[in-house]
mmCIF file of C-alpha atoms and ligand atoms in Angstrom:
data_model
loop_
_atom_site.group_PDB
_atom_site.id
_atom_site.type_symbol
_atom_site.label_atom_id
_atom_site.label_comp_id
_atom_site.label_asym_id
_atom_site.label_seq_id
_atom_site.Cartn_x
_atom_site.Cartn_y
_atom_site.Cartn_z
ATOM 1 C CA UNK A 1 -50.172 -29.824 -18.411
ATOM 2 C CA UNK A 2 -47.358 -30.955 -15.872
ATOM 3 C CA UNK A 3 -44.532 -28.131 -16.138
ATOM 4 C CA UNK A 4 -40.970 -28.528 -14.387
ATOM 5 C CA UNK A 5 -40.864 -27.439 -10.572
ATOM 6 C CA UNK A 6 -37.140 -25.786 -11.437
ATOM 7 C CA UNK A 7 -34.867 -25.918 -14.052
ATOM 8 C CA UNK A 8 -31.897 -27.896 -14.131
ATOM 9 C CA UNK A 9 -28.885 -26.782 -12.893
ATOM 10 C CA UNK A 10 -25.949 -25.476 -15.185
ATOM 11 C CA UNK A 11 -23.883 -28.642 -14.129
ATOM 12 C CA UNK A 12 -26.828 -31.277 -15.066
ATOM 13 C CA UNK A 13 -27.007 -30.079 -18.856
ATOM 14 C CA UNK A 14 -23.309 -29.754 -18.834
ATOM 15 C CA UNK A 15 -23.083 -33.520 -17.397
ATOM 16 C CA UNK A 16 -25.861 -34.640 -19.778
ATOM 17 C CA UNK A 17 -24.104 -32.698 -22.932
ATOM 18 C CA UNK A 18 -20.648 -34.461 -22.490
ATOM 19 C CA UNK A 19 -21.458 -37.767 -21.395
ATOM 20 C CA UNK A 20 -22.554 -39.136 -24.488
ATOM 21 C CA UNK A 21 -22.022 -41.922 -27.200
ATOM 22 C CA UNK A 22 -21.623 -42.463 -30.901
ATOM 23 C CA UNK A 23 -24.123 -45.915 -31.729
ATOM 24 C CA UNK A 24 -21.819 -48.664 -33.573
ATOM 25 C CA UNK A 25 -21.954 -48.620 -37.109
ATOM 26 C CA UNK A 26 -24.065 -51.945 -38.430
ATOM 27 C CA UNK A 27 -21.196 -52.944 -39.249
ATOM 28 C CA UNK A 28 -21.122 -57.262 -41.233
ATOM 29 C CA UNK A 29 -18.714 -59.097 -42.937
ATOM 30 C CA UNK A 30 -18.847 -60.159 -46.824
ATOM 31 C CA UNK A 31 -19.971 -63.171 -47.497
ATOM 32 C CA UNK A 32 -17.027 -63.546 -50.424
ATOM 33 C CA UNK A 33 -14.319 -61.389 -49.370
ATOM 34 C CA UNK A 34 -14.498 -60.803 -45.865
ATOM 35 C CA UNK A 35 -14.395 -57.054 -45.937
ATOM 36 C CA UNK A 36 -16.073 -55.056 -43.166
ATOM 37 C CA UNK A 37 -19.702 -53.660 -44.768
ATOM 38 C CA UNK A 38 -22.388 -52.301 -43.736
ATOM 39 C CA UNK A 39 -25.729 -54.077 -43.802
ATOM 40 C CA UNK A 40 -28.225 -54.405 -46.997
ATOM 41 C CA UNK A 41 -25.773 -52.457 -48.862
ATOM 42 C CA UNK A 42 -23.178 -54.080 -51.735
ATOM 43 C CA UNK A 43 -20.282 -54.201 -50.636
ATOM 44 C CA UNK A 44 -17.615 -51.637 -51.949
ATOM 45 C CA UNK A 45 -14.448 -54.178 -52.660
ATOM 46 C CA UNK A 46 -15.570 -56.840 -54.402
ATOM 47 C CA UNK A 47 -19.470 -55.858 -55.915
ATOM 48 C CA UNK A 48 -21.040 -58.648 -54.078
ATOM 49 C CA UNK A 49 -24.570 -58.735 -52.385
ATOM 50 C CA UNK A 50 -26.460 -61.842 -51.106
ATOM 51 C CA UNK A 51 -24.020 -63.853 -52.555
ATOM 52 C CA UNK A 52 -24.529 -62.987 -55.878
ATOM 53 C CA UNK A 53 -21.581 -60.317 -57.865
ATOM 54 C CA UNK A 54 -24.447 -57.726 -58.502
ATOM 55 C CA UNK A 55 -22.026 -55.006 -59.372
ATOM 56 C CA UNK A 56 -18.663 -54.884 -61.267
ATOM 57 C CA UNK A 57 -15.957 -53.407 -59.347
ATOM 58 C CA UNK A 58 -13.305 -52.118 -61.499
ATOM 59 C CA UNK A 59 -9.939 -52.847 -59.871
ATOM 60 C CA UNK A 60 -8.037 -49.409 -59.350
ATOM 61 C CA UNK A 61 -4.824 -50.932 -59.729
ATOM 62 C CA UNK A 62 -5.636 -51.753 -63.468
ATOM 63 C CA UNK A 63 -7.006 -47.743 -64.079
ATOM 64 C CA UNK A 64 -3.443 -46.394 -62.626
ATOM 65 C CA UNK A 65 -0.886 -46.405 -65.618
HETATM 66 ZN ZN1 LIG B 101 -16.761 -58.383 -50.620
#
């Protein structure tokens, strides 16, 4: 089995450990409301998926008193 000559210096992991990136959330717009959501998942503000209402979203101005 090939096996590394040297290890790497102190200053290559440190490089490799702080240059990094977070990947973009899939991030699509609803179809009825316009709302950020993520993909193949309902989305949150108005229940709708595929352009169908699949769930009802109770509004949480109507459960404050
Ligand atoms: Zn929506």
């Amino acid at each position: 089995m090939a096996c590394p000559k040297r290890r790497w210096s102190k200053e290559r992991t440190h490089l490799k450990r702080s240059t990094w990136k977070l990947d973009k959330l899939n991030l699509s717009k609803c179809s009825n409301c316009g709302e950020a959501v993520l993909s193949h998942i309902t989305c949150p503000s108005c229940g709708f998926y595929d352009n169908k209402q699949v769930i009802v979203i109770k509004s949480k101005e109507k459960e404050t008193k």
